[in-house]
Amino acid sequence: MNLYAVGKTLVKTALSPLYRFQVEGIEKFPETGGILLCSNHIHALDPPVVGMTAPRTVHFMAKEELFKAPILGSILPKVNAFPVKRGMSDREALRTALKLLKGGEVVGLFPEGTRSTDGVLKKGLSGAGFFALRGNADVMPCALIGPYKPFGKVKVVYGDPILMEPYRERKASAEEVTEAIMASIQKILDENSENK
C-alpha cells in the first residue's frame, strides 16, 4: 500500500470542504530530476497542502519533535517525511536531503524556517541555497496565499523553475541562491496580491 498516495487522498478529503483551493502553475513543475520545492510558510497546514497539490511525491523535512509524538511519529516516515534538529547543524538530515535530491527526488522545505504570523515573507535561511547548489537540483518556487479562513480561498501558485547550473558555474554562495529563491517567491506573492 502506498501510504503517501493514501495520505494525499485523505488530506484532500479532509480539507476540501473547509477551504476552496485554487492551484496555478502546476504545468511548470518539472516531471523528472531532483527538485528543491521552496514555499513561504503561513499556516500549520502548509506542508500537507503543498504535498496535496504537488504533482510529484514530496519528501518534507519535519522538526524532530514531531517524530516523538505517539501516533504521528510512526506515520511521518511512511509519508516520506524525515527528521531535522532545529537550531543546530544536523548532518544526518543534510545527508538525507542531498541523497534524495541527487537521486532525482523532490524535497520540500520552507526557507523562512518558521511560520510568518503576519503573512509577510521573512528572510530565508541559507540552508535552502546550500541544498540547491549541492544537491544537483533545480528549485521550484511556490507561494501559499491565504489566509486560511473557513470556506475561504487558499491559492497555491507554482512559479517558474530556477535553474541552478548558472549559479554553480560561477560558484555562487548559498546566501545568494537563497536570496534568489526568496525573490522568486516574493514575485509570485506580488503578482497575486490584488487577487487574494
Short mmCIF file of C-alpha atoms in Angstrom, two decimals:
data_model
loop_
_atom_site.label_atom_id
_atom_site.label_comp_id
_atom_site.label_asym_id
_atom_site.label_seq_id
_atom_site.Cartn_x
_atom_site.Cartn_y
_atom_site.Cartn_z
CA MET A 1 0.00 0.00 0.00
CA ASN A 2 1.35 3.44 -0.93
CA LEU A 3 0.70 5.40 2.24
CA TYR A 4 1.78 8.65 0.58
CA ALA A 5 -0.98 8.33 -2.04
CA VAL A 6 -3.47 7.34 0.65
CA GLY A 7 -2.41 10.30 2.80
CA LYS A 8 -2.73 12.67 -0.15
CA THR A 9 -6.30 11.47 -0.75
CA LEU A 10 -7.17 11.77 2.94
CA VAL A 11 -5.80 15.31 3.13
CA LYS A 12 -7.83 16.36 0.08
CA THR A 13 -10.95 14.73 1.52
CA ALA A 14 -10.48 16.40 4.90
CA LEU A 15 -9.52 19.90 3.75
CA SER A 16 -11.54 20.42 0.57
CA PRO A 17 -14.84 21.01 2.44
CA LEU A 18 -13.12 23.62 4.64
CA TYR A 19 -11.21 25.64 2.05
CA ARG A 20 -11.57 26.48 -1.63
CA PHE A 21 -8.19 25.52 -3.05
CA GLN A 22 -7.04 27.14 -6.27
CA VAL A 23 -3.85 25.73 -7.79
CA GLU A 24 -1.95 27.57 -10.52
CA GLY A 25 1.26 26.94 -12.45
CA ILE A 26 1.25 23.19 -11.93
CA GLU A 27 2.21 22.71 -15.58
CA LYS A 28 5.58 24.38 -14.81
CA PHE A 29 6.58 21.64 -12.38
CA PRO A 30 9.46 19.59 -13.88
CA GLU A 31 8.40 15.98 -14.46
CA THR A 32 11.82 14.50 -13.70
CA GLY A 33 15.04 15.30 -11.91
CA GLY A 34 15.91 16.48 -8.43
CA ILE A 35 13.79 19.43 -7.33
CA LEU A 36 14.02 21.58 -4.22
CA LEU A 37 10.46 22.78 -3.65
CA CYS A 38 10.55 26.03 -1.66
CA SER A 39 7.46 27.78 -0.32
CA ASN A 40 6.54 30.55 2.05
CA HIS A 41 5.08 29.41 5.37
CA ILE A 42 1.87 30.97 6.74
CA HIS A 43 -0.01 28.11 8.46
CA ALA A 44 0.49 24.73 10.11
CA LEU A 45 -1.42 23.16 7.21
CA ASP A 46 1.13 24.33 4.62
CA PRO A 47 3.09 21.03 4.38
CA PRO A 48 0.05 18.82 3.67
CA VAL A 49 -1.39 21.44 1.31
CA VAL A 50 1.83 21.64 -0.70
CA GLY A 51 2.11 17.86 -0.69
CA MET A 52 -1.51 17.54 -1.77
CA THR A 53 -1.15 19.91 -4.73
CA ALA A 54 2.34 18.99 -5.99
CA PRO A 55 2.26 16.62 -8.99
CA ARG A 56 5.20 14.58 -7.67
CA THR A 57 5.92 12.90 -4.34
CA VAL A 58 7.46 15.39 -1.91
CA HIS A 59 9.86 14.46 0.89
CA PHE A 60 9.50 17.01 3.67
CA MET A 61 11.87 17.83 6.48
CA ALA A 62 9.93 17.92 9.75
CA LYS A 63 11.12 19.02 13.16
CA GLU A 64 12.47 16.15 15.20
CA GLU A 65 9.92 16.61 18.00
CA LEU A 66 7.07 15.52 15.73
CA PHE A 67 8.66 12.09 15.30
CA LYS A 68 8.44 11.53 19.05
CA ALA A 69 4.66 12.01 19.13
CA PRO A 70 2.85 8.68 19.83
CA ILE A 71 0.83 8.31 16.62
CA LEU A 72 2.26 10.98 14.33
CA GLY A 73 5.78 9.72 14.90
CA SER A 74 5.02 6.37 13.31
CA ILE A 75 3.11 7.90 10.38
CA LEU A 76 5.59 10.58 9.28
CA PRO A 77 8.31 8.25 7.91
CA LYS A 78 5.66 6.36 5.93
CA VAL A 79 4.59 9.57 4.16
CA ASN A 80 8.21 10.40 3.24
CA ALA A 81 8.98 12.90 6.00
CA PHE A 82 12.38 12.84 7.68
CA PRO A 83 13.51 14.50 10.93
CA VAL A 84 15.68 17.56 11.31
CA LYS A 85 17.03 19.08 14.51
CA ARG A 86 16.13 22.76 14.60
CA GLY A 87 18.63 25.40 15.63
CA MET A 88 21.72 23.30 15.02
CA SER A 89 23.63 21.60 12.24
CA ASP A 90 22.01 18.22 11.61
CA ARG A 91 24.39 16.17 9.48
CA GLU A 92 22.01 13.23 9.12
CA ALA A 93 19.22 15.47 7.79
CA LEU A 94 21.70 17.12 5.42
CA ARG A 95 22.84 13.75 4.08
CA THR A 96 19.25 12.55 3.67
CA ALA A 97 18.14 15.65 1.78
CA LEU A 98 21.18 15.66 -0.52
CA LYS A 99 20.83 11.94 -1.25
CA LEU A 100 17.16 12.42 -2.20
CA LEU A 101 17.89 15.40 -4.45
CA LYS A 102 20.81 13.69 -6.18
CA GLY A 103 18.58 10.66 -6.66
CA GLY A 104 16.09 12.74 -8.65
CA GLU A 105 13.51 13.19 -5.88
CA VAL A 106 11.58 16.26 -4.71
CA VAL A 107 12.49 17.70 -1.32
CA GLY A 108 10.16 20.29 0.17
CA LEU A 109 11.18 22.93 2.65
CA PHE A 110 10.13 26.31 3.97
CA PRO A 111 13.22 28.56 3.77
CA GLU A 112 11.90 31.00 6.38
CA GLY A 113 12.36 28.26 8.95
CA THR A 114 9.16 29.13 10.80
CA ARG A 115 5.67 30.43 10.11
CA SER A 116 5.12 34.10 9.29
CA THR A 117 2.45 35.38 11.67
CA ASP A 118 1.68 38.46 9.58
CA GLY A 119 1.89 36.84 6.14
CA VAL A 120 4.93 38.93 5.18
CA LEU A 121 7.74 36.88 3.65
CA LYS A 122 10.71 36.72 6.01
CA LYS A 123 14.40 36.37 5.21
CA GLY A 124 15.28 32.88 4.02
CA LEU A 125 17.82 30.67 5.75
CA SER A 126 20.96 29.88 3.75
CA GLY A 127 20.26 26.13 4.01
CA ALA A 128 17.90 26.43 1.05
CA GLY A 129 20.69 27.71 -1.18
CA PHE A 130 23.06 25.07 0.16
CA PHE A 131 20.69 22.23 -0.76
CA ALA A 132 20.01 23.70 -4.21
CA LEU A 133 23.69 24.05 -5.01
CA ARG A 134 24.96 20.81 -3.51
CA GLY A 135 22.01 18.59 -4.39
CA ASN A 136 22.36 18.89 -8.17
CA ALA A 137 18.75 20.05 -8.18
CA ASP A 138 16.80 22.93 -9.64
CA VAL A 139 14.40 24.94 -7.49
CA MET A 140 10.61 25.13 -7.75
CA PRO A 141 9.31 28.26 -6.03
CA CYS A 142 5.81 28.12 -4.60
CA ALA A 143 3.62 30.67 -2.85
CA LEU A 144 0.73 29.96 -0.50
CA ILE A 145 -1.77 32.78 -0.41
CA GLY A 146 -4.36 32.74 2.36
CA PRO A 147 -5.46 33.42 4.89
CA TYR A 148 -6.82 30.03 5.90
CA LYS A 149 -10.35 31.11 6.72
CA PRO A 150 -13.18 28.53 6.88
CA PHE A 151 -14.75 28.23 3.41
CA GLY A 152 -12.31 30.87 2.11
CA LYS A 153 -9.98 30.62 -0.86
CA VAL A 154 -6.41 29.39 -0.47
CA LYS A 155 -4.22 29.78 -3.54
CA VAL A 156 -1.21 27.57 -4.23
CA VAL A 157 0.84 29.12 -7.02
CA TYR A 158 3.87 27.45 -8.59
CA GLY A 159 6.34 29.77 -10.30
CA ASP A 160 8.97 29.28 -12.97
CA PRO A 161 11.71 26.79 -12.04
CA ILE A 162 15.03 28.36 -11.05
CA LEU A 163 17.84 26.64 -12.95
CA MET A 164 20.84 26.17 -10.71
CA GLU A 165 23.55 25.41 -13.28
CA PRO A 166 24.42 29.09 -13.90
CA TYR A 167 24.81 29.60 -10.14
CA ARG A 168 27.01 26.52 -9.81
CA GLU A 169 29.18 27.55 -12.79
CA ARG A 170 30.07 30.87 -11.19
CA LYS A 171 30.33 29.34 -7.71
CA ALA A 172 27.57 31.45 -6.20
CA SER A 173 27.19 31.39 -2.43
CA ALA A 174 24.35 29.66 -0.61
CA GLU A 175 23.21 33.08 0.64
CA GLU A 176 22.97 34.46 -2.91
CA VAL A 177 20.95 31.47 -4.09
CA THR A 178 18.64 31.71 -1.09
CA GLU A 179 18.04 35.39 -1.89
CA ALA A 180 17.15 34.44 -5.47
CA ILE A 181 14.72 31.79 -4.19
CA MET A 182 13.04 34.23 -1.81
CA ALA A 183 12.84 36.87 -4.57
CA SER A 184 11.03 34.35 -6.79
CA ILE A 185 8.53 33.54 -4.02
CA GLN A 186 8.03 37.27 -3.36
CA LYS A 187 7.42 37.86 -7.08
CA ILE A 188 4.61 35.28 -7.03
CA LEU A 189 3.12 36.90 -3.92
CA ASP A 190 3.30 40.37 -5.51
CA GLU A 191 1.68 39.16 -8.75
CA ASN A 192 -1.19 37.70 -6.78
CA SER A 193 -1.56 40.37 -4.09
CA GLU A 194 -4.60 42.03 -5.67
CA ASN A 195 -6.30 38.69 -6.29
CA LYS A 196 -6.33 37.27 -2.76
#
